[in-house]
Amino acid sequence: MRYHALIPAGGRGSRFHSDSPKQYWMLAGKPVLAHSLDRLAAAFALDQIHVAVAPGDRWYDEAIGRRAG
């Protein structure tokens, strides 16, 4: 059996009053979303993790980039 995870990360952070969505804010040296990806990958034997971002998201590639899995 194969296992996949889906992380919804399409928020704009409009209530956060920032230039970028809060999932890309730095926490302990890396973006909040990167912490989520790392913890999820460490906790479960997943074949893939899918991240759903907002249309026109311009931060993901720079903040997270391509990762194995």
PDB file as gemmi writes it, atoms N, CA and C in Angstrom:
CRYST1    1.000    1.000    1.000  90.00  90.00  90.00 P 1                      
ATOM      1  N   MET A   1       0.832  -1.166   0.000  1.00  0.00           N  
ATOM      2  CA  MET A   1       0.000   0.000   0.000  1.00  0.00           C  
ATOM      3  C   MET A   1       0.895   1.254   0.000  1.00  0.00           C  
ATOM      4  N   ARG A   2       0.437   2.278  -0.711  1.00  0.00           N  
ATOM      5  CA  ARG A   2       1.197   3.525  -0.798  1.00  0.00           C  
ATOM      6  C   ARG A   2       0.483   4.605   0.015  1.00  0.00           C  
ATOM      7  N   TYR A   3       1.274   5.469   0.640  1.00  0.00           N  
ATOM      8  CA  TYR A   3       0.705   6.539   1.453  1.00  0.00           C  
ATOM      9  C   TYR A   3       1.180   7.899   0.957  1.00  0.00           C  
ATOM     10  N   HIS A   4       0.234   8.818   0.884  1.00  0.00           N  
ATOM     11  CA  HIS A   4       0.500  10.185   0.454  1.00  0.00           C  
ATOM     12  C   HIS A   4      -0.054  11.124   1.509  1.00  0.00           C  
ATOM     13  N   ALA A   5       0.547  12.283   1.637  1.00  0.00           N  
ATOM     14  CA  ALA A   5       0.051  13.312   2.546  1.00  0.00           C  
ATOM     15  C   ALA A   5      -0.218  14.577   1.739  1.00  0.00           C  
ATOM     16  N   LEU A   6      -1.185  15.342   2.199  1.00  0.00           N  
ATOM     17  CA  LEU A   6      -1.521  16.605   1.563  1.00  0.00           C  
ATOM     18  C   LEU A   6      -1.471  17.701   2.618  1.00  0.00           C  
ATOM     19  N   ILE A   7      -0.664  18.721   2.354  1.00  0.00           N  
ATOM     20  CA  ILE A   7      -0.575  19.864   3.248  1.00  0.00           C  
ATOM     21  C   ILE A   7      -1.214  21.058   2.557  1.00  0.00           C  
ATOM     22  N   PRO A   8      -2.316  21.554   3.097  1.00  0.00           N  
ATOM     23  CA  PRO A   8      -2.916  22.760   2.529  1.00  0.00           C  
ATOM     24  C   PRO A   8      -2.130  23.984   2.990  1.00  0.00           C  
ATOM     25  N   ALA A   9      -1.532  24.696   2.060  1.00  0.00           N  
ATOM     26  CA  ALA A   9      -0.718  25.870   2.385  1.00  0.00           C  
ATOM     27  C   ALA A   9      -1.043  27.010   1.424  1.00  0.00           C  
ATOM     28  N   GLY A  10      -2.334  27.197   1.179  1.00  0.00           N  
ATOM     29  CA  GLY A  10      -2.751  28.188   0.196  1.00  0.00           C  
ATOM     30  C   GLY A  10      -3.198  29.506   0.787  1.00  0.00           C  
ATOM     31  N   GLY A  11      -3.008  29.675   2.086  1.00  0.00           N  
ATOM     32  CA  GLY A  11      -3.442  30.921   2.714  1.00  0.00           C  
ATOM     33  C   GLY A  11      -2.628  32.114   2.249  1.00  0.00           C  
ATOM     34  N   ARG A  12      -3.276  33.270   2.283  1.00  0.00           N  
ATOM     35  CA  ARG A  12      -2.592  34.502   1.876  1.00  0.00           C  
ATOM     36  C   ARG A  12      -2.003  35.242   3.075  1.00  0.00           C  
ATOM     37  N   GLY A  13      -2.479  34.936   4.265  1.00  0.00           N  
ATOM     38  CA  GLY A  13      -1.977  35.611   5.454  1.00  0.00           C  
ATOM     39  C   GLY A  13      -2.454  37.038   5.577  1.00  0.00           C  
ATOM     40  N   SER A  14      -3.627  37.350   5.029  1.00  0.00           N  
ATOM     41  CA  SER A  14      -4.108  38.730   5.038  1.00  0.00           C  
ATOM     42  C   SER A  14      -4.347  39.246   6.455  1.00  0.00           C  
ATOM     43  N   ARG A  15      -4.782  38.388   7.360  1.00  0.00           N  
ATOM     44  CA  ARG A  15      -4.965  38.813   8.750  1.00  0.00           C  
ATOM     45  C   ARG A  15      -3.638  38.899   9.484  1.00  0.00           C  
ATOM     46  N   PHE A  16      -2.602  38.351   8.902  1.00  0.00           N  
ATOM     47  CA  PHE A  16      -1.269  38.342   9.505  1.00  0.00           C  
ATOM     48  C   PHE A  16      -0.546  39.664   9.260  1.00  0.00           C  
ATOM     49  N   HIS A  17      -1.059  40.461   8.330  1.00  0.00           N  
ATOM     50  CA  HIS A  17      -0.501  41.785   7.992  1.00  0.00           C  
ATOM     51  C   HIS A  17       0.980  41.706   7.652  1.00  0.00           C  
ATOM     52  N   SER A  18       1.279  40.892   6.665  1.00  0.00           N  
ATOM     53  CA  SER A  18       2.659  40.691   6.237  1.00  0.00           C  
ATOM     54  C   SER A  18       2.729  40.727   4.714  1.00  0.00           C  
ATOM     55  N   ASP A  19       3.935  40.924   4.200  1.00  0.00           N  
ATOM     56  CA  ASP A  19       4.144  40.896   2.751  1.00  0.00           C  
ATOM     57  C   ASP A  19       4.087  39.477   2.204  1.00  0.00           C  
ATOM     58  N   SER A  20       4.346  38.499   3.047  1.00  0.00           N  
ATOM     59  CA  SER A  20       4.300  37.101   2.615  1.00  0.00           C  
ATOM     60  C   SER A  20       3.371  36.317   3.540  1.00  0.00           C  
ATOM     61  N   PRO A  21       2.809  35.218   3.045  1.00  0.00           N  
ATOM     62  CA  PRO A  21       1.954  34.373   3.889  1.00  0.00           C  
ATOM     63  C   PRO A  21       2.734  33.794   5.069  1.00  0.00           C  
ATOM     64  N   LYS A  22       2.045  33.554   6.156  1.00  0.00           N  
ATOM     65  CA  LYS A  22       2.731  33.116   7.382  1.00  0.00           C  
ATOM     66  C   LYS A  22       3.416  31.766   7.253  1.00  0.00           C  
ATOM     67  N   GLN A  23       2.998  30.914   6.293  1.00  0.00           N  
ATOM     68  CA  GLN A  23       3.672  29.627   6.142  1.00  0.00           C  
ATOM     69  C   GLN A  23       5.125  29.780   5.682  1.00  0.00           C  
ATOM     70  N   TYR A  24       5.480  30.975   5.206  1.00  0.00           N  
ATOM     71  CA  TYR A  24       6.855  31.223   4.755  1.00  0.00           C  
ATOM     72  C   TYR A  24       7.666  32.044   5.758  1.00  0.00           C  
ATOM     73  N   TRP A  25       7.067  32.403   6.876  1.00  0.00           N  
ATOM     74  CA  TRP A  25       7.807  33.142   7.902  1.00  0.00           C  
ATOM     75  C   TRP A  25       8.865  32.236   8.504  1.00  0.00           C  
ATOM     76  N   MET A  26       9.986  32.821   8.846  1.00  0.00           N  
ATOM     77  CA  MET A  26      11.096  32.065   9.409  1.00  0.00           C  
ATOM     78  C   MET A  26      10.843  31.762  10.889  1.00  0.00           C  
ATOM     79  N   LEU A  27      11.114  30.523  11.267  1.00  0.00           N  
ATOM     80  CA  LEU A  27      11.007  30.061  12.643  1.00  0.00           C  
ATOM     81  C   LEU A  27      12.188  29.147  12.898  1.00  0.00           C  
ATOM     82  N   ALA A  28      13.030  29.521  13.824  1.00  0.00           N  
ATOM     83  CA  ALA A  28      14.225  28.721  14.148  1.00  0.00           C  
ATOM     84  C   ALA A  28      15.059  28.430  12.900  1.00  0.00           C  
ATOM     85  N   GLY A  29      15.206  29.426  12.033  1.00  0.00           N  
ATOM     86  CA  GLY A  29      16.103  29.322  10.891  1.00  0.00           C  
ATOM     87  C   GLY A  29      15.523  28.775   9.604  1.00  0.00           C  
ATOM     88  N   LYS A  30      14.232  28.395   9.593  1.00  0.00           N  
ATOM     89  CA  LYS A  30      13.633  27.918   8.348  1.00  0.00           C  
ATOM     90  C   LYS A  30      12.149  28.260   8.336  1.00  0.00           C  
ATOM     91  N   PRO A  31      11.539  28.260   7.148  1.00  0.00           N  
ATOM     92  CA  PRO A  31      10.123  28.615   7.051  1.00  0.00           C  
ATOM     93  C   PRO A  31       9.224  27.651   7.833  1.00  0.00           C  
ATOM     94  N   VAL A  32       8.129  28.176   8.349  1.00  0.00           N  
ATOM     95  CA  VAL A  32       7.169  27.366   9.102  1.00  0.00           C  
ATOM     96  C   VAL A  32       6.738  26.143   8.289  1.00  0.00           C  
ATOM     97  N   LEU A  33       6.484  26.325   7.002  1.00  0.00           N  
ATOM     98  CA  LEU A  33       6.074  25.210   6.149  1.00  0.00           C  
ATOM     99  C   LEU A  33       7.156  24.135   6.073  1.00  0.00           C  
ATOM    100  N   ALA A  34       8.405  24.514   6.057  1.00  0.00           N  
ATOM    101  CA  ALA A  34       9.502  23.531   6.031  1.00  0.00           C  
ATOM    102  C   ALA A  34       9.498  22.685   7.301  1.00  0.00           C  
ATOM    103  N   HIS A  35       9.198  23.305   8.439  1.00  0.00           N  
ATOM    104  CA  HIS A  35       9.084  22.536   9.685  1.00  0.00           C  
ATOM    105  C   HIS A  35       7.976  21.491   9.554  1.00  0.00           C  
ATOM    106  N   SER A  36       6.844  21.875   8.984  1.00  0.00           N  
ATOM    107  CA  SER A  36       5.729  20.939   8.803  1.00  0.00           C  
ATOM    108  C   SER A  36       6.123  19.782   7.900  1.00  0.00           C  
ATOM    109  N   LEU A  37       6.771  20.095   6.796  1.00  0.00           N  
ATOM    110  CA  LEU A  37       7.205  19.051   5.862  1.00  0.00           C  
ATOM    111  C   LEU A  37       8.191  18.092   6.518  1.00  0.00           C  
ATOM    112  N   ASP A  38       9.154  18.629   7.228  1.00  0.00           N  
ATOM    113  CA  ASP A  38      10.175  17.796   7.871  1.00  0.00           C  
ATOM    114  C   ASP A  38       9.574  16.882   8.935  1.00  0.00           C  
ATOM    115  N   ARG A  39       8.683  17.441   9.757  1.00  0.00           N  
ATOM    116  CA  ARG A  39       8.081  16.644  10.832  1.00  0.00           C  
ATOM    117  C   ARG A  39       7.190  15.545  10.272  1.00  0.00           C  
ATOM    118  N   LEU A  40       6.430  15.861   9.252  1.00  0.00           N  
ATOM    119  CA  LEU A  40       5.550  14.876   8.634  1.00  0.00           C  
ATOM    120  C   LEU A  40       6.358  13.748   8.005  1.00  0.00           C  
ATOM    121  N   ALA A  41       7.415  14.101   7.295  1.00  0.00           N  
ATOM    122  CA  ALA A  41       8.260  13.087   6.654  1.00  0.00           C  
ATOM    123  C   ALA A  41       8.952  12.193   7.683  1.00  0.00           C  
ATOM    124  N   ALA A  42       9.318  12.757   8.825  1.00  0.00           N  
ATOM    125  CA  ALA A  42       9.991  11.981   9.864  1.00  0.00           C  
ATOM    126  C   ALA A  42       9.023  11.071  10.621  1.00  0.00           C  
ATOM    127  N   ALA A  43       7.767  11.446  10.686  1.00  0.00           N  
ATOM    128  CA  ALA A  43       6.794  10.710  11.494  1.00  0.00           C  
ATOM    129  C   ALA A  43       6.158   9.528  10.779  1.00  0.00           C  
ATOM    130  N   PHE A  44       6.068   9.597   9.459  1.00  0.00           N  
ATOM    131  CA  PHE A  44       5.342   8.568   8.712  1.00  0.00           C  
ATOM    132  C   PHE A  44       6.149   8.087   7.516  1.00  0.00           C  
ATOM    133  N   ALA A  45       5.946   6.840   7.143  1.00  0.00           N  
ATOM    134  CA  ALA A  45       6.567   6.282   5.935  1.00  0.00           C  
ATOM    135  C   ALA A  45       5.675   6.645   4.748  1.00  0.00           C  
ATOM    136  N   LEU A  46       5.938   7.810   4.156  1.00  0.00           N  
ATOM    137  CA  LEU A  46       5.115   8.320   3.065  1.00  0.00           C  
ATOM    138  C   LEU A  46       5.812   8.143   1.726  1.00  0.00           C  
ATOM    139  N   ASP A  47       5.036   7.880   0.696  1.00  0.00           N  
ATOM    140  CA  ASP A  47       5.586   7.818  -0.647  1.00  0.00           C  
ATOM    141  C   ASP A  47       5.770   9.219  -1.212  1.00  0.00           C  
ATOM    142  N   GLN A  48       4.821  10.103  -0.903  1.00  0.00           N  
ATOM    143  CA  GLN A  48       4.913  11.488  -1.378  1.00  0.00           C  
ATOM    144  C   GLN A  48       4.169  12.411  -0.431  1.00  0.00           C  
ATOM    145  N   ILE A  49       4.632  13.651  -0.397  1.00  0.00           N  
ATOM    146  CA  ILE A  49       3.924  14.718   0.294  1.00  0.00           C  
ATOM    147  C   ILE A  49       3.568  15.747  -0.763  1.00  0.00           C  
ATOM    148  N   HIS A  50       2.297  16.093  -0.833  1.00  0.00           N  
ATOM    149  CA  HIS A  50       1.813  17.089  -1.780  1.00  0.00           C  
ATOM    150  C   HIS A  50       1.496  18.363  -1.011  1.00  0.00           C  
ATOM    151  N   VAL A  51       1.903  19.488  -1.549  1.00  0.00           N  
ATOM    152  CA  VAL A  51       1.632  20.777  -0.924  1.00  0.00           C  
ATOM    153  C   VAL A  51       0.738  21.579  -1.867  1.00  0.00           C  
ATOM    154  N   ALA A  52      -0.425  21.966  -1.376  1.00  0.00           N  
ATOM    155  CA  ALA A  52      -1.356  22.778  -2.159  1.00  0.00           C  
ATOM    156  C   ALA A  52      -1.124  24.241  -1.805  1.00  0.00           C  
ATOM    157  N   VAL A  53      -0.694  25.022  -2.791  1.00  0.00           N  
ATOM    158  CA  VAL A  53      -0.446  26.444  -2.580  1.00  0.00           C  
ATOM    159  C   VAL A  53      -1.458  27.265  -3.374  1.00  0.00           C  
ATOM    160  N   ALA A  54      -1.558  28.530  -3.052  1.00  0.00           N  
ATOM    161  CA  ALA A  54      -2.493  29.422  -3.731  1.00  0.00           C  
ATOM    162  C   ALA A  54      -2.066  29.655  -5.178  1.00  0.00           C  
ATOM    163  N   PRO A  55      -3.029  29.886  -6.066  1.00  0.00           N  
ATOM    164  CA  PRO A  55      -2.666  30.241  -7.438  1.00  0.00           C  
ATOM    165  C   PRO A  55      -1.796  31.501  -7.420  1.00  0.00           C  
ATOM    166  N   GLY A  56      -0.729  31.477  -8.180  1.00  0.00           N  
ATOM    167  CA  GLY A  56       0.169  32.627  -8.236  1.00  0.00           C  
ATOM    168  C   GLY A  56       1.123  32.737  -7.060  1.00  0.00           C  
ATOM    169  N   ASP A  57       1.203  31.701  -6.244  1.00  0.00           N  
ATOM    170  CA  ASP A  57       2.137  31.718  -5.102  1.00  0.00           C  
ATOM    171  C   ASP A  57       3.542  31.926  -5.636  1.00  0.00           C  
ATOM    172  N   ARG A  58       4.208  32.962  -5.175  1.00  0.00           N  
ATOM    173  CA  ARG A  58       5.557  33.263  -5.682  1.00  0.00           C  
ATOM    174  C   ARG A  58       6.645  32.976  -4.651  1.00  0.00           C  
ATOM    175  N   TRP A  59       6.267  32.468  -3.494  1.00  0.00           N  
ATOM    176  CA  TRP A  59       7.231  32.264  -2.416  1.00  0.00           C  
ATOM    177  C   TRP A  59       7.707  30.821  -2.289  1.00  0.00           C  
ATOM    178  N   TYR A  60       6.890  29.849  -2.687  1.00  0.00           N  
ATOM    179  CA  TYR A  60       7.205  28.443  -2.430  1.00  0.00           C  
ATOM    180  C   TYR A  60       8.562  28.025  -2.996  1.00  0.00           C  
ATOM    181  N   ASP A  61       8.792  28.313  -4.273  1.00  0.00           N  
ATOM    182  CA  ASP A  61      10.035  27.857  -4.912  1.00  0.00           C  
ATOM    183  C   ASP A  61      11.270  28.378  -4.202  1.00  0.00           C  
ATOM    184  N   GLU A  62      11.236  29.620  -3.776  1.00  0.00           N  
ATOM    185  CA  GLU A  62      12.408  30.193  -3.101  1.00  0.00           C  
ATOM    186  C   GLU A  62      12.527  29.710  -1.662  1.00  0.00           C  
ATOM    187  N   ALA A  63      11.418  29.635  -0.957  1.00  0.00           N  
ATOM    188  CA  ALA A  63      11.454  29.281   0.466  1.00  0.00           C  
ATOM    189  C   ALA A  63      11.633  27.792   0.697  1.00  0.00           C  
ATOM    190  N   ILE A  64      11.000  26.961  -0.132  1.00  0.00           N  
ATOM    191  CA  ILE A  64      11.008  25.512   0.087  1.00  0.00           C  
ATOM    192  C   ILE A  64      11.769  24.795  -1.025  1.00  0.00           C  
ATOM    193  N   GLY A  65      11.430  25.074  -2.266  1.00  0.00           N  
ATOM    194  CA  GLY A  65      12.094  24.427  -3.397  1.00  0.00           C  
ATOM    195  C   GLY A  65      11.686  22.979  -3.553  1.00  0.00           C  
ATOM    196  N   ARG A  66      12.360  22.303  -4.437  1.00  0.00           N  
ATOM    197  CA  ARG A  66      12.062  20.896  -4.707  1.00  0.00           C  
ATOM    198  C   ARG A  66      12.726  20.036  -3.661  1.00  0.00           C  
ATOM    199  N   ARG A  67      11.995  19.061  -3.189  1.00  0.00           N  
ATOM    200  CA  ARG A  67      12.515  18.134  -2.168  1.00  0.00           C  
ATOM    201  C   ARG A  67      12.280  16.699  -2.628  1.00  0.00           C  
ATOM    202  N   ALA A  68      13.094  15.813  -2.150  1.00  0.00           N  
ATOM    203  CA  ALA A  68      12.896  14.386  -2.448  1.00  0.00           C  
ATOM    204  C   ALA A  68      11.573  13.947  -1.855  1.00  0.00           C  
ATOM    205  N   GLY A  69      10.787  13.210  -2.634  1.00  0.00           N  
ATOM    206  CA  GLY A  69       9.491  12.734  -2.135  1.00  0.00           C  
ATOM    207  C   GLY A  69       8.420  13.753  -2.304  1.00  0.00           C  
TER     208      GLY A  69                                                      
END                                                                             
